């Protein structure tokens, strides 16, 4: 680990397994492979991680500023209000580990409230975003060691050796966990527990189930920003994989899937058409959908059970003003060392013994604006 303060060059290279150019080439290959398999499937689909090229990231920021998309607004207000309480649960000298850190915008609320943090490990798949965010944080928090890791946070990675021996607090805000299906969420939470170790806590931001009108407006905002965000996926395929999608020939569709407790977004073909991309030709029937995102919504009970399946117990829950989102504080559940593997995946390598006394104030729900 290196304290970036006062340095002219960032040290993110140390955490990268491959050079930048070859990482880019690899990313393009897996995008192509996923487009080919996703558009060839009987039910066409593409993973939401592909939304976030430079244009898509900008459009997402724009979504967050719309009146209809409440998730970011509610969560930021909540974090601001409970920052001191969150800080009180962070041990002296702890390392803050953020999964999918992006611009690290909300992180500052925690860093400001918890000067006892000695290190910050932002993990993100985009090296450029990570470099920029790390440089700004190094300038603004000179006492903090910053050890960025370029990785897909749903995959396997190691924490930088220099956070060894420090208590770790995981941070996963933004309701990003809602993008994962149930098995994926359990597997992620399970891996996070392995990575964070025995003395860990994990702060997770989760969107709550609410009335359908509020949900639908959030995923089909009146300014059409979410529609543009969704269609940018087609433009990205055109740009990067030589595609010839006509974005006008598709409609943005947001719908509430009650059976799975999730909002879904799709692109609906407005006519029978053939589209070329990544060296292949794909047929769309009129009305056929390309499924681009799931955004799961939880009740407090649902998320508590999900976390328990991954070996975490809930020590605190804070809930924002309406439209409500929640922040869960999780601790490793007692007796975790004896639990079996979660469903739907293989057990990630375990390097540390698990198990830590359960917090005394478990299940305290606090409603905060
Ligand atoms: C960034 C995954 C939390 O699911 O609400 C916003 C993405 N998609 N509008 C979400 C998103 C459409 C967002 N997450």
Coordinates of C-alpha atoms and ligand atoms in Angstrom, one line a residue:
X1 CA 0.0 0.0 0.0
X2 CA 1.1 3.5 -0.7
X3 CA -0.1 6.7 0.7
X4 CA -0.7 8.7 -2.5
X5 CA -0.4 12.0 -0.8
X6 CA 2.3 14.1 -2.3
X7 CA 3.1 11.6 -5.0
X8 CA 3.0 12.5 -8.6
X9 CA 2.2 9.1 -9.9
X10 CA -0.6 6.8 -8.7
X11 CA 0.2 3.2 -7.8
X12 CA -2.8 1.4 -9.1
X13 CA -0.6 -0.5 -11.5
X14 CA 0.6 -2.7 -8.7
X15 CA -2.9 -4.1 -8.3
X16 CA -3.4 -4.9 -11.9
X17 CA -2.8 -8.3 -13.1
X18 CA -2.4 -7.2 -16.7
X19 CA -1.2 -4.2 -18.6
X20 CA -3.8 -1.5 -19.4
X21 CA -3.8 -2.1 -23.1
X22 CA -4.3 -5.9 -22.8
X23 CA -6.9 -5.4 -20.1
X24 CA -8.8 -3.2 -22.6
X25 CA -8.5 -5.8 -25.4
X26 CA -9.7 -8.5 -23.0
X27 CA -12.7 -6.4 -21.9
X28 CA -13.7 -5.9 -25.6
X29 CA -13.5 -9.7 -26.2
X30 CA -15.8 -10.5 -23.3
X31 CA -18.2 -7.7 -24.4
X32 CA -18.3 -9.3 -27.9
X33 CA -18.7 -12.8 -26.5
X34 CA -21.5 -11.7 -24.2
X35 CA -23.3 -9.7 -27.0
X36 CA -23.1 -12.8 -29.3
X37 CA -24.4 -15.2 -26.7
X38 CA -26.9 -12.8 -25.2
X39 CA -28.5 -11.8 -28.6
X40 CA -28.5 -15.4 -29.8
X41 CA -30.4 -16.6 -26.8
X42 CA -34.1 -17.5 -27.0
X43 CA -34.8 -14.7 -24.6
X44 CA -32.4 -12.0 -25.6
X45 CA -30.4 -10.4 -22.7
X46 CA -27.3 -8.4 -21.9
X47 CA -25.7 -7.8 -18.5
X48 CA -26.2 -4.3 -17.0
X49 CA -22.5 -3.8 -16.4
X50 CA -22.2 -3.0 -20.1
X51 CA -24.2 0.2 -19.6
X52 CA -21.2 2.0 -18.1
X53 CA -19.0 3.2 -20.9
X54 CA -18.1 6.9 -20.7
X55 CA -21.5 8.0 -22.2
X56 CA -23.4 5.5 -20.1
X57 CA -21.7 6.6 -16.9
X58 CA -22.5 10.2 -17.7
X59 CA -26.2 9.3 -18.4
X60 CA -26.4 7.4 -15.1
X61 CA -25.2 10.6 -13.3
X62 CA -27.9 12.4 -15.1
X63 CA -30.5 9.8 -14.0
X64 CA -29.4 10.4 -10.4
X65 CA -30.3 14.1 -10.8
X66 CA -33.8 13.5 -12.1
X67 CA -36.8 14.0 -9.8
X68 CA -38.1 10.6 -10.6
X69 CA -35.0 8.5 -9.7
X70 CA -35.2 8.7 -5.9
X71 CA -32.6 6.1 -5.0
X72 CA -29.5 8.3 -4.9
X73 CA -31.2 11.2 -3.4
X74 CA -32.8 9.2 -0.5
X75 CA -29.6 7.3 0.2
X76 CA -27.3 10.4 0.2
X77 CA -29.7 12.2 2.6
X78 CA -29.7 9.1 4.8
X79 CA -25.9 8.7 4.8
X80 CA -25.5 12.4 5.7
X81 CA -27.9 12.0 8.6
X82 CA -26.4 8.8 10.0
X83 CA -22.7 9.4 9.2
X84 CA -21.8 9.9 12.9
X85 CA -23.6 6.7 13.9
X86 CA -21.9 4.8 11.2
X87 CA -18.6 6.2 12.2
X88 CA -19.2 5.2 15.8
X89 CA -19.2 1.5 14.6
X90 CA -15.8 1.8 12.8
X91 CA -12.8 0.6 14.8
X92 CA -9.7 2.7 15.3
X93 CA -7.2 2.2 12.4
X94 CA -9.8 0.3 10.2
X95 CA -9.6 0.0 6.5
X96 CA -12.7 1.0 4.5
X97 CA -13.2 -1.4 1.5
X98 CA -15.7 -0.2 -1.2
X99 CA -17.1 -2.6 -3.7
X100 CA -17.7 -0.8 -7.1
X101 CA -16.5 2.5 -5.8
X102 CA -16.8 4.5 -9.1
X103 CA -16.4 8.2 -8.3
X104 CA -16.3 7.5 -4.5
X105 CA -18.9 10.3 -4.1
X106 CA -20.8 9.0 -1.1
X107 CA -17.6 7.7 0.5
X108 CA -16.6 11.2 1.5
X109 CA -19.5 11.4 3.9
X110 CA -18.0 8.4 5.7
X111 CA -14.4 9.6 5.4
X112 CA -15.3 13.0 6.9
X113 CA -17.2 11.4 9.8
X114 CA -14.6 8.7 10.6
X115 CA -11.1 10.2 10.8
X116 CA -10.0 7.0 12.7
X117 CA -10.0 5.2 9.3
X118 CA -6.4 4.6 8.3
X119 CA -6.9 3.2 4.8
X120 CA -9.3 3.2 1.9
X121 CA -9.5 0.4 -0.7
X122 CA -11.7 1.4 -3.6
X123 CA -12.5 -1.6 -5.9
X124 CA -13.7 -0.8 -9.4
X125 CA -13.7 -2.4 -12.8
X126 CA -12.8 0.9 -14.5
X127 CA -9.1 1.8 -14.1
X128 CA -9.6 5.3 -15.4
X129 CA -12.4 6.2 -13.0
X130 CA -10.5 4.6 -10.1
X131 CA -7.3 6.5 -10.9
X132 CA -9.1 9.9 -11.0
X133 CA -11.1 9.2 -7.9
X134 CA -8.0 8.0 -6.0
X135 CA -6.0 11.1 -7.0
X136 CA -8.7 13.4 -5.8
X137 CA -9.1 11.6 -2.5
X138 CA -5.4 11.5 -1.9
X139 CA -5.3 15.3 -2.3
X140 CA -8.3 15.8 0.1
X141 CA -7.4 13.1 2.7
X142 CA -3.6 13.3 3.1
X143 CA -3.6 11.2 6.3
X144 CA -5.4 8.3 4.5
X145 CA -3.6 5.4 2.8
X146 CA -5.3 4.8 -0.5
X147 CA -4.9 1.3 -2.2
X148 CA -7.1 1.1 -5.2
X149 CA -7.8 -2.4 -6.8
X150 CA -8.9 -2.7 -10.4
X151 CA -11.2 -5.7 -10.3
X152 CA -14.8 -6.9 -11.0
X153 CA -16.0 -6.9 -7.4
X154 CA -18.3 -9.9 -8.1
X155 CA -15.2 -12.0 -9.0
X156 CA -12.2 -13.1 -7.0
X157 CA -9.6 -10.7 -5.9
X158 CA -7.2 -10.1 -3.0
X159 CA -7.0 -7.1 -0.8
X160 CA -3.6 -5.3 -0.8
X161 CA -1.2 -6.9 1.7
X162 CA -0.8 -3.7 3.6
X163 CA -4.4 -3.8 5.0
X164 CA -3.4 -7.2 6.7
X165 CA -4.0 -7.0 10.4
X166 CA -6.4 -4.0 10.2
X167 CA -10.0 -4.3 11.0
X168 CA -12.0 -3.9 7.8
X169 CA -15.3 -2.3 7.1
X170 CA -17.0 -3.0 3.7
X171 CA -19.1 -0.4 1.9
X172 CA -21.5 -1.3 -0.8
X173 CA -24.0 1.6 -1.3
X174 CA -26.3 2.6 -4.1
X175 CA -28.5 -0.5 -4.2
X176 CA -26.0 -2.0 -6.7
X177 CA -26.7 -5.4 -5.0
X178 CA -30.1 -5.2 -6.6
X179 CA -28.6 -5.9 -10.0
X180 CA -27.6 -9.4 -8.9
X181 CA -30.1 -12.3 -8.9
X182 CA -30.6 -14.1 -5.5
X183 CA -27.8 -16.6 -5.9
X184 CA -25.5 -13.9 -7.2
X185 CA -26.3 -11.7 -4.2
X186 CA -25.7 -14.5 -1.7
X187 CA -22.4 -15.4 -3.4
X188 CA -21.3 -11.8 -3.4
X189 CA -22.1 -11.4 0.3
X190 CA -20.3 -14.7 1.0
X191 CA -17.2 -13.7 -0.8
X192 CA -17.2 -10.2 0.8
X193 CA -17.2 -12.0 4.2
X194 CA -14.2 -14.0 3.2
X195 CA -12.4 -11.0 1.9
X196 CA -13.2 -8.7 4.9
X197 CA -12.2 -11.3 7.5
X198 CA -13.3 -12.1 11.0
X199 CA -13.4 -8.5 12.5
X200 CA -15.5 -7.2 9.6
X201 CA -18.6 -5.1 9.3
X202 CA -20.4 -4.5 6.0
X203 CA -22.5 -1.5 5.2
X204 CA -25.0 -2.3 2.3
X205 CA -27.4 0.2 0.7
X206 CA -30.6 -1.5 -0.5
X207 CA -33.7 -0.2 -2.2
X208 CA -37.0 -1.1 -0.5
X209 CA -40.2 -2.5 -2.1
X210 CA -42.7 0.4 -2.5
X211 CA -45.8 1.4 -4.6
X212 CA -45.5 0.5 -8.3
X213 CA -46.1 4.1 -9.5
X214 CA -43.0 5.4 -7.7
X215 CA -40.9 2.5 -8.9
X216 CA -42.1 2.8 -12.5
X217 CA -41.4 6.5 -12.7
X218 CA -37.9 5.9 -11.3
X219 CA -37.1 3.6 -14.2
X220 CA -38.9 5.5 -16.9
X221 CA -38.3 9.1 -15.9
X222 CA -40.3 11.9 -17.5
X223 CA -37.2 13.4 -19.2
X224 CA -36.4 10.2 -21.0
X225 CA -32.9 10.0 -19.5
X226 CA -33.3 6.3 -18.5
X227 CA -34.6 5.6 -22.0
X228 CA -31.4 7.1 -23.4
X229 CA -29.3 5.3 -20.9
X230 CA -30.9 2.0 -22.0
X231 CA -30.5 2.7 -25.7
X232 CA -26.9 3.8 -25.2
X233 CA -26.2 0.0 -24.9
X234 CA -27.2 -0.3 -28.6
X235 CA -25.0 2.7 -29.5
X236 CA -22.1 1.2 -27.6
X237 CA -22.5 -2.0 -29.6
X238 CA -22.4 0.1 -32.7
X239 CA -19.3 2.0 -31.6
X240 CA -17.3 -0.9 -30.2
X241 CA -18.4 -3.9 -32.1
X242 CA -19.2 -2.5 -35.5
X243 CA -23.0 -2.8 -35.0
X244 CA -25.7 -1.3 -37.1
X245 CA -28.5 -0.9 -34.5
X246 CA -31.1 1.8 -35.2
X247 CA -31.9 3.0 -31.6
X248 CA -35.1 4.6 -33.1
X249 CA -36.3 1.1 -33.9
X250 CA -36.5 0.1 -30.2
X251 CA -38.5 1.4 -27.3
X252 CA -37.5 1.6 -23.7
X253 CA -39.7 -0.5 -21.4
X254 CA -39.7 -0.5 -17.5
X255 CA -41.9 -3.0 -15.7
X256 CA -42.4 -4.2 -12.2
X257 CA -42.0 -8.0 -11.8
X258 CA -43.9 -8.7 -8.6
X259 CA -43.1 -12.5 -8.6
X260 CA -39.3 -11.6 -8.4
X261 CA -39.7 -8.4 -6.5
X262 CA -37.8 -6.4 -9.1
X263 CA -37.9 -3.6 -11.7
X264 CA -36.9 -4.8 -15.1
X265 CA -35.8 -2.7 -18.0
X266 CA -35.9 -4.0 -21.6
X267 CA -35.5 -2.7 -25.2
X268 CA -38.5 -3.7 -27.3
X269 CA -38.1 -4.1 -31.1
X270 CA -40.6 -1.9 -32.9
X271 CA -40.5 -4.1 -36.1
X272 CA -39.2 -7.3 -37.6
X273 CA -35.6 -6.5 -38.2
X274 CA -32.1 -7.9 -38.8
X275 CA -29.2 -6.3 -37.0
X276 CA -25.5 -6.9 -37.5
X277 CA -23.0 -6.8 -34.6
X278 CA -19.7 -8.4 -33.6
X279 CA -19.6 -10.2 -37.0
X280 CA -23.0 -11.9 -36.5
X281 CA -26.6 -11.2 -37.7
X282 CA -29.4 -11.2 -35.2
X283 CA -33.1 -11.4 -36.0
X284 CA -35.6 -9.4 -33.9
X285 CA -39.4 -10.0 -34.2
X286 CA -41.7 -7.0 -33.8
X287 CA -42.4 -6.7 -30.0
X288 CA -39.5 -9.0 -29.1
X289 CA -37.6 -7.8 -26.0
X290 CA -33.9 -7.5 -25.1
X291 CA -33.7 -7.7 -21.3
X292 CA -31.0 -5.3 -20.1
X293 CA -31.4 -5.0 -16.3
X294 CA -33.0 -6.3 -13.1
X295 CA -33.1 -4.0 -10.1
X296 CA -34.3 -6.0 -7.1
X297 CA -36.3 -4.4 -4.3
X298 CA -36.3 -5.8 -0.8
X299 CA -38.3 -5.8 2.4
X300 CA -36.3 -5.6 5.6
X301 CA -37.1 -9.3 6.2
X302 CA -36.2 -10.4 2.7
X303 CA -32.7 -8.8 2.9
X304 CA -32.1 -10.0 6.5
X305 CA -32.8 -13.6 5.3
X306 CA -30.6 -13.1 2.2
X307 CA -27.7 -11.8 4.4
X308 CA -28.1 -14.7 6.8
X309 CA -27.7 -17.2 4.0
X310 CA -24.3 -15.7 3.3
X311 CA -23.3 -15.8 7.0
X312 CA -24.0 -12.3 8.0
X313 CA -26.3 -11.1 10.8
X314 CA -27.9 -7.6 10.8
X315 CA -26.7 -5.3 13.6
X316 CA -28.4 -2.1 12.5
X317 CA -30.9 -0.9 9.9
X318 CA -31.5 2.7 9.0
X319 CA -34.3 3.7 6.7
X320 CA -34.6 7.0 4.8
X321 CA -37.6 9.3 4.4
X322 CA -39.9 8.3 1.5
X323 CA -39.3 7.1 -1.1
X324 CA -37.6 4.8 1.3
X325 CA -34.2 3.1 0.9
X326 CA -32.3 1.2 3.7
X327 CA -28.8 1.0 4.9
X328 CA -27.9 -2.3 6.6
X329 CA -25.0 -2.8 8.9
X330 CA -23.9 -6.5 8.8
X331 CA -21.6 -8.5 11.1
X332 CA -20.3 -12.0 10.6
X333 CA -22.9 -14.3 12.2
X334 CA -22.0 -16.4 15.2
X335 CA -20.9 -19.9 14.4
X336 CA -20.3 -19.1 10.8
X337 CA -17.2 -21.4 10.6
X338 CA -19.5 -24.4 10.6
X339 CA -21.9 -23.3 7.9
X340 CA -22.2 -24.9 4.5
X341 CA -21.6 -23.4 1.1
X342 CA -24.3 -21.1 -0.2
X343 CA -26.4 -22.4 -3.1
X344 CA -25.6 -21.6 -6.6
X345 CA -21.8 -21.5 -6.5
X346 CA -18.6 -22.9 -5.3
X347 CA -17.1 -21.8 -2.0
X348 CA -14.6 -19.1 -2.4
X349 CA -11.2 -19.9 -0.9
X350 CA -11.2 -19.1 2.8
X351 CA -8.0 -17.7 4.2
X352 CA -9.1 -16.6 7.7
X353 CA -11.1 -18.1 10.5
X354 CA -14.6 -16.7 10.6
X355 CA -16.8 -15.9 13.6
X356 CA -17.2 -12.9 15.8
X357 CA -19.6 -12.2 18.6
X358 CA -23.0 -10.9 17.4
X359 CA -23.7 -7.3 18.2
X360 CA -25.9 -6.6 21.2
X361 CA -28.2 -4.2 19.5
X362 CA -29.1 -6.5 16.6
X363 CA -32.2 -5.7 14.6
X364 CA -32.6 -2.2 15.8
X365 CA -34.4 -0.4 13.0
X366 CA -34.0 3.4 13.0
X367 CA -36.0 5.6 10.7
X368 CA -34.1 8.6 9.5
X369 CA -34.6 11.2 6.9
Ligands
LIG1 C1 -26.9 1.6 -10.3 C2 -27.9 -0.5 -10.4 C3 -28.4 0.9 -8.6 O1 -30.8 -0.4 -10.5 O2 -31.4 1.6 -9.7 C4 -30.9 3.3 -12.7 C5 -29.1 1.5 -12.2 N1 -30.9 1.6 -14.0 N2 -31.9 3.4 -13.6 C6 -30.6 0.8 -10.3 C7 -30.3 2.1 -13.0 C8 -31.9 2.4 -14.4 C9 -29.3 1.5 -10.7 N3 -28.1 0.8 -10.0

